[in-house]
């Protein structure tokens, strides 16, 4: 029968399309050389858009394909759409940045495509093997991207550090997978769920889960596996940092939710404490460590650690509301962080890009609109209503209260007050301090468009939050039932 | 019949003005001028529209009026629900009344970034009106917190030398209290399945849960009132804020806290309120006596008035928590009166600050010789803040104390000493600034109130005396709602398990 075989393929159509486009563009780039840089970039962007359309047109119902290796459905559609939006926006701002820097290369968009393919596979993984392969496909592309500015010592160091620590995390994850396989006899999530719900869970399996959690916590840069984040964020070229802060985090989180709520959902009571602890540690470290940062990229690294902590609250709740909360959180976090990084990309002196927070001084007078948008992002990241970031926090705390995790919720909101301090500091520098030397970066049309879209989304989300809430709710239901 | 959505109009009007100012561009001086006029006209029109509220308000109806209810966040029951009753209606008016005065007061003293200043002020007005109109807890929280952003900017950009410290302290203190209230709102939502205030006012909540919810809401409102010992952000914020910022802070923002107590804590958590009333009384009495003593020793005029605000708010919280008709009526009237009088006193400080750029009391003296009009205006508000009969301060304070004497004579007695202390620091301030010999050389040429300043103070003086001489129109507005609130509170206490047990014994 041809139809069922095609059925498998059609469910994976966006991934297959992206992978093929990446390969074709790679060949194109290899043959045409430097001439291909611009066309490859444009075609990559088009490929992402086409993949986005394919994702939206894909099957709504939950479909298992490739002998149970991959699973699609509303959950995957929601997250894949987010990942593609994140990758596309990152690519747009990255291309402009590299053009200004004069360091354009045709490999960059192809790496984005490959990483995105890996991420989409992570979201749809339904087997420990698929999980590992997709995670590695994504990670390898990211390692190269971190060291993309070959002539910069800092970038090379960041790439190496990321690679070594990432390999360690992959090792932990793989070790966890093998323990799980050894004690359950299966790698398939569906079968695992049956084994886990069948009776008391063996210590070996639990140990496997712990290792798995450690590996995944590394990928989302949750405390205590966060050490790489500030250094890699600071060292990598800024557009790469922007990319790191958005799509890969979402993909890793999707995988995290899928693994914990799917096969191990029945033993939530066993792993919930770990998630609560990781969540609390991330929120507090993110809040306190960011206070003293002078470098805005490092600050954003700690900020993202903190935000992952808030999103983990939803996972700790372990309910439909919790998963919905995480999905809403991620969907709102994406435009905020990409918008903020776009502003960071605009920070330039005559001598080149600058990353010092104090260099933002007086931005409100030189570029009032850019400063306004940045202030919106900062208040939103701090979670001040009525901006979008508030709703992200609101729904995870709602899930926490619903799950009776009162202590976690109280400590969480308290840490958000601490965190508000450093976001306000950016506003203070832009609005209250006098400028020393004006920033001289040109604002390209594309960057302005990105700022406009993300800014409008963040500012006016409150007016009509229903579409996002409803699709997140449907996605969460699809995962859990 | 489609009823015109009056409250939404009031919320949106300032935003339209802000948007209009936002798109202004051109030469800086011209933009500043048009921004000033645009802001003034917007706020005046908003005030005129808000008068329609009072005209069409039915004082016999204790429930919510001008109600608008639209679905907002679909499946989770949060609605865009607006409405005012007797308790909230006058605060909407107070907001729309004070804002044009603030714009006028900033006419000349704000010279840098006028456009941005006017935008933030208009956004501020919109969020303040929203707070008093919201009938959904989430919507209320949204407005309540959104107001922090413009205030943060107003103090931070146009404030005094220590503005950054002050504005951070203001923002973080308030946020700290509010996030706990947010968790309370969520817990309330899960306990009752709704965030609709009109429904929650008639919903019985388990007394054990009430205690926690009361504390969560208290965290937010106590900071906002502010109650001792979380009042320390207030003097800093007041001293550093520009004059108009101080007026809004004292006139409206402080009322959020007391309004919150009366709107949420007292009717929704009656048992917890009964439990915690001694706490409120203790903190309020300490606030009244302690901050009055602190106010006596201040050398900065604004700081003195800021501390006196804390003391006056102490009277208000006592009045509200007596849960007697006189106490609540008095507390509400005192809130209106304090909004006008303390705002006016900050404006009085602003007048001399604009001329001499100093708020130090010792820098002044003998101003009556050069500024008779100013001396008169300052005198009216000083008397009003002391609570002299025929001024608005008297009616509120008197009724508050009448209420307090019915419930707890000790609290009433201690609070009354606050009035004496209040007279001491206010009159002493007045004496040192206005009377005495005019000895300072640079004061010899100080100018009296300009026509613009007269226009600012005239409505304030009129309202202060109006409330003092004939407060009945104001009582009429909130009487029905207050009666209903007290009635329901007594019903709730009577039907609670503990009192049933007591009755059984």
XYZ file of N, CA, C and O in Angstrom, chain B residues 356-447:
368
model
N 11.868 79.729 43.812
C 13.139 79.758 44.549
C 13.967 78.485 44.367
O 15.107 78.430 44.799
N 13.388 77.441 43.780
C 14.062 76.154 43.606
C 14.595 75.590 44.912
O 15.714 75.075 44.980
N 13.812 75.767 45.949
C 14.172 75.154 47.220
C 12.894 74.797 47.954
O 11.909 75.505 47.878
N 12.942 73.654 48.631
C 11.788 73.281 49.441
C 12.120 73.338 50.920
O 11.351 72.902 51.761
N 13.275 73.881 51.219
C 13.707 73.920 52.604
C 12.892 74.983 53.345
O 12.796 76.133 52.888
N 12.316 74.596 54.479
C 11.444 75.528 55.190
C 12.223 76.761 55.625
O 11.748 77.901 55.516
N 13.463 76.568 56.051
C 14.262 77.671 56.584
C 14.613 78.708 55.522
O 15.005 79.832 55.834
N 14.465 78.334 54.248
C 14.776 79.292 53.194
C 13.691 80.363 53.090
O 13.868 81.378 52.434
N 12.548 80.106 53.696
C 11.429 81.022 53.513
C 11.125 81.760 54.815
O 11.765 81.549 55.839
N 10.099 82.595 54.783
C 9.688 83.358 55.954
C 9.167 84.705 55.504
O 9.724 85.317 54.581
N 8.035 85.099 56.080
C 7.506 86.427 55.774
C 6.915 86.565 54.391
O 6.795 87.673 53.871
N 6.526 85.452 53.783
C 6.009 85.542 52.421
C 4.713 86.344 52.345
O 4.354 86.855 51.287
N 4.014 86.461 53.482
C 2.736 87.169 53.457
C 2.900 88.611 52.984
O 2.013 89.195 52.357
N 4.078 89.164 53.223
C 4.296 90.562 52.831
C 4.348 90.732 51.321
O 3.980 91.769 50.792
N 4.877 89.715 50.639
C 5.008 89.827 49.195
C 3.898 89.073 48.462
O 3.590 89.377 47.317
N 3.349 88.027 49.095
C 2.426 87.142 48.380
C 1.125 86.973 49.171
O 0.852 85.888 49.674
N 0.302 87.996 49.243
C -0.910 87.862 50.049
C -1.880 86.815 49.513
O -2.496 86.088 50.280
N -2.020 86.735 48.178
C -2.951 85.752 47.625
C -2.482 84.351 47.982
O -3.268 83.473 48.360
N -1.171 84.151 47.845
C -0.602 82.855 48.146
C -0.828 82.508 49.612
O -1.202 81.386 49.958
N -0.621 83.507 50.478
C -0.798 83.275 51.910
C -2.222 82.849 52.205
O -2.464 81.957 53.023
N -3.174 83.454 51.487
C -4.584 83.096 51.713
C -4.854 81.648 51.303
O -5.430 80.859 52.047
N -4.400 81.313 50.112
C -4.646 79.958 49.587
C -4.012 78.922 50.505
O -4.638 77.927 50.901
N -2.761 79.178 50.857
C -2.035 78.257 51.724
C -2.783 78.103 53.054
O -2.904 77.009 53.607
N -3.335 79.215 53.529
C -4.048 79.175 54.808
C -5.290 78.281 54.705
O -5.534 77.465 55.590
N -6.042 78.429 53.625
C -7.249 77.613 53.479
C -6.880 76.147 53.570
O -7.518 75.363 54.292
N -5.828 75.742 52.857
C -5.502 74.319 52.815
C -4.858 73.860 54.109
O -5.023 72.715 54.517
N -4.129 74.755 54.774
C -3.581 74.378 56.072
C -4.725 74.115 57.051
O -4.723 73.114 57.767
N -5.724 74.993 57.041
C -6.874 74.775 57.925
C -7.604 73.495 57.555
O -8.064 72.752 58.424
N -7.687 73.243 56.257
C -8.406 72.041 55.833
C -7.667 70.791 56.275
O -8.279 69.798 56.671
N -6.347 70.838 56.233
C -5.609 69.649 56.625
C -5.685 69.435 58.130
O -5.676 68.309 58.624
N -5.799 70.525 58.888
C -5.980 70.383 60.334
C -7.373 69.869 60.648
O -7.576 69.158 61.634
N -8.321 70.212 59.812
C -9.685 69.793 60.064
C -10.493 70.868 60.764
O -11.292 70.598 61.655
N -10.289 72.109 60.377
C -11.058 73.202 60.959
C -12.480 73.166 60.405
O -12.667 72.906 59.220
N -13.498 73.375 61.237
C -14.866 73.388 60.722
C -15.001 74.352 59.554
O -14.304 75.368 59.495
N -15.923 73.987 58.651
C -16.167 74.720 57.405
C -15.158 74.397 56.323
O -15.239 74.926 55.229
N -14.211 73.544 56.628
C -13.370 73.030 55.542
C -13.661 71.541 55.391
O -14.216 70.917 56.290
N -13.233 70.999 54.263
C -13.574 69.613 53.978
C -12.948 68.659 54.992
O -13.506 67.605 55.288
N -11.786 69.027 55.510
C -11.103 68.126 56.434
C -11.905 67.858 57.693
O -11.860 66.762 58.251
N -12.683 68.842 58.128
C -13.410 68.699 59.390
C -14.442 67.585 59.307
O -14.496 66.709 60.169
N -15.260 67.609 58.255
C -16.375 66.677 58.174
C -15.865 65.243 58.217
O -16.352 64.411 58.987
N -14.864 64.977 57.392
C -14.347 63.622 57.308
C -13.755 63.154 58.622
O -14.085 62.074 59.123
N -12.891 63.988 59.198
C -12.216 63.569 60.414
C -13.206 63.414 61.563
O -13.127 62.472 62.352
N -14.141 64.339 61.630
C -15.128 64.279 62.712
C -15.926 62.979 62.637
O -16.040 62.243 63.619
N -16.435 62.657 61.457
C -17.240 61.449 61.312
C -16.415 60.202 61.577
O -16.876 59.250 62.198
N -15.173 60.224 61.119
C -14.294 59.090 61.373
C -14.164 58.847 62.864
O -14.274 57.711 63.346
N -13.953 59.933 63.596
C -13.777 59.781 65.040
C -15.083 59.372 65.705
O -15.067 58.581 66.654
N -16.207 59.875 65.209
C -17.494 59.440 65.750
C -17.632 57.934 65.585
O -17.988 57.198 66.510
N -17.284 57.458 64.392
C -17.335 56.029 64.145
C -16.398 55.274 65.073
O -16.757 54.244 65.655
N -15.188 55.796 65.234
C -14.194 55.108 66.051
C -14.631 55.047 67.511
O -14.435 54.025 68.175
N -15.254 56.126 68.008
C -15.675 56.126 69.420
C -16.733 55.064 69.685
O -16.812 54.517 70.782
N -17.548 54.754 68.661
C -18.557 53.718 68.862
C -17.932 52.345 69.007
O -18.487 51.460 69.634
N -16.771 52.158 68.382
C -16.195 50.818 68.323
C -15.116 50.637 69.374
O -15.043 49.618 70.054
N -14.262 51.613 69.522
C -13.102 51.440 70.373
C -12.643 52.810 70.855
O -12.051 53.591 70.114
N -12.909 53.116 72.116
C -12.594 54.464 72.614
C -11.101 54.715 72.669
O -10.648 55.835 72.445
N -10.329 53.673 72.963
C -8.883 53.868 73.062
C -8.314 54.316 71.717
O -7.563 55.295 71.628
N -8.726 53.586 70.657
C -8.258 53.947 69.317
C -8.676 55.378 68.998
O -7.877 56.185 68.506
N -9.928 55.701 69.316
C -10.423 57.039 69.009
C -9.630 58.102 69.772
O -9.250 59.129 69.207
N -9.348 57.829 71.022
C -8.609 58.810 71.818
C -7.212 59.028 71.254
O -6.764 60.160 71.071
N -6.540 57.901 70.965
C -5.176 58.024 70.431
C -5.186 58.736 69.082
O -4.322 59.567 68.798
N -6.181 58.398 68.253
C -6.251 59.046 66.947
C -6.479 60.536 67.096
O -5.949 61.342 66.330
N -7.260 60.924 68.121
C -7.532 62.348 68.304
C -6.258 63.124 68.622
O -6.110 64.269 68.192
N -5.338 62.490 69.334
C -4.076 63.192 69.584
C -3.397 63.533 68.269
O -2.674 64.524 68.168
N -3.641 62.680 67.260
C -3.068 62.958 65.943
C -3.561 64.270 65.386
O -2.820 64.972 64.687
N -4.809 64.604 65.690
C -5.341 65.872 65.188
C -4.585 67.033 65.809
O -4.239 68.012 65.142
N -4.305 66.887 67.109
C -3.574 67.965 67.787
C -2.181 68.100 67.205
O -1.717 69.201 66.876
N -1.514 66.942 67.044
C -0.178 66.985 66.447
C -0.248 67.553 65.035
O 0.630 68.315 64.611
N -1.318 67.167 64.313
C -1.476 67.666 62.954
C -1.578 69.175 62.936
O -0.961 69.842 62.100
N -2.347 69.702 63.872
C -2.449 71.159 63.965
C -1.079 71.754 64.252
O -0.702 72.781 63.678
N -0.330 71.077 65.112
C 0.985 71.626 65.478
C 1.897 71.721 64.269
O 2.424 72.790 63.957
N 2.081 70.603 63.542
C 3.063 70.695 62.447
C 2.562 71.552 61.300
O 3.347 72.247 60.656
N 1.233 71.532 61.055
C 0.745 72.330 59.932
C 0.861 73.821 60.222
O 1.332 74.599 59.386
N 0.417 74.205 61.415
C 0.463 75.640 61.744
C 1.899 76.125 61.852
O 2.227 77.235 61.447
N 2.748 75.243 62.388
C 4.146 75.638 62.527
C 4.780 75.835 61.153
O 5.509 76.788 60.914
N 4.451 74.919 60.233
C 4.936 75.078 58.858
C 4.460 76.409 58.291
O 5.235 77.181 57.721
N 3.173 76.684 58.480
C 2.589 77.897 57.936
C 3.272 79.134 58.528
O 3.627 80.068 57.815
N 3.480 79.084 59.843
C 4.110 80.219 60.502
C 5.506 80.474 59.951
O 5.887 81.590 59.625
N 6.279 79.402 59.822
C 7.666 79.579 59.410
C 7.781 80.048 57.961
O 8.708 80.759 57.605
N 6.832 79.632 57.117
C 6.951 79.993 55.705
C 6.311 81.348 55.427
O 6.873 82.184 54.723
N 5.136 81.564 55.994
C 4.351 82.722 55.589
C 4.591 83.929 56.501
O 4.736 85.057 56.034
N 4.619 83.688 57.801
C 4.725 84.821 58.727
C 6.176 85.122 59.085
O 7.087 84.523 58.563
N 6.335 86.024 60.007
C 7.663 86.445 60.406
C 8.123 87.585 59.527
O 7.415 88.026 58.614
N 9.309 88.046 59.813
C 9.839 89.175 59.054
C 10.414 88.680 57.741
O 10.924 87.576 57.656
N 10.272 89.498 56.726
C 10.809 89.158 55.407
C 12.269 89.570 55.383
O 12.602 90.707 55.070
N 13.166 88.657 55.772
C 14.565 89.042 55.928
C 15.445 88.578 54.785
O 16.459 89.188 54.494
N 15.059 87.461 54.121
C 15.953 86.900 53.089
C 15.946 87.831 51.872
O 14.878 88.200 51.358
N 17.125 88.150 51.394
C 17.250 89.143 50.335
C 16.542 88.708 49.057
O 15.853 89.504 48.409
N 16.696 87.426 48.706
C 16.133 87.010 47.422
C 14.617 86.842 47.480
O 13.982 86.630 46.456
N 14.031 86.908 48.686
C 12.572 86.820 48.772
C 11.910 88.170 48.567
O 10.698 88.263 48.414
N 12.741 89.239 48.578
C 12.184 90.592 48.502
C 11.399 90.810 47.216
O 10.433 91.569 47.195
N 11.829 90.126 46.136
C 11.179 90.378 44.850
C 10.299 89.223 44.391
O 9.931 89.161 43.228
N 10.000 88.290 45.293
C 9.209 87.126 44.889
C 7.810 87.580 44.464
O 7.245 88.520 45.034
N 7.306 86.940 43.411
C 6.034 87.381 42.840
C 4.878 86.578 43.407
O 5.017 85.407 43.715
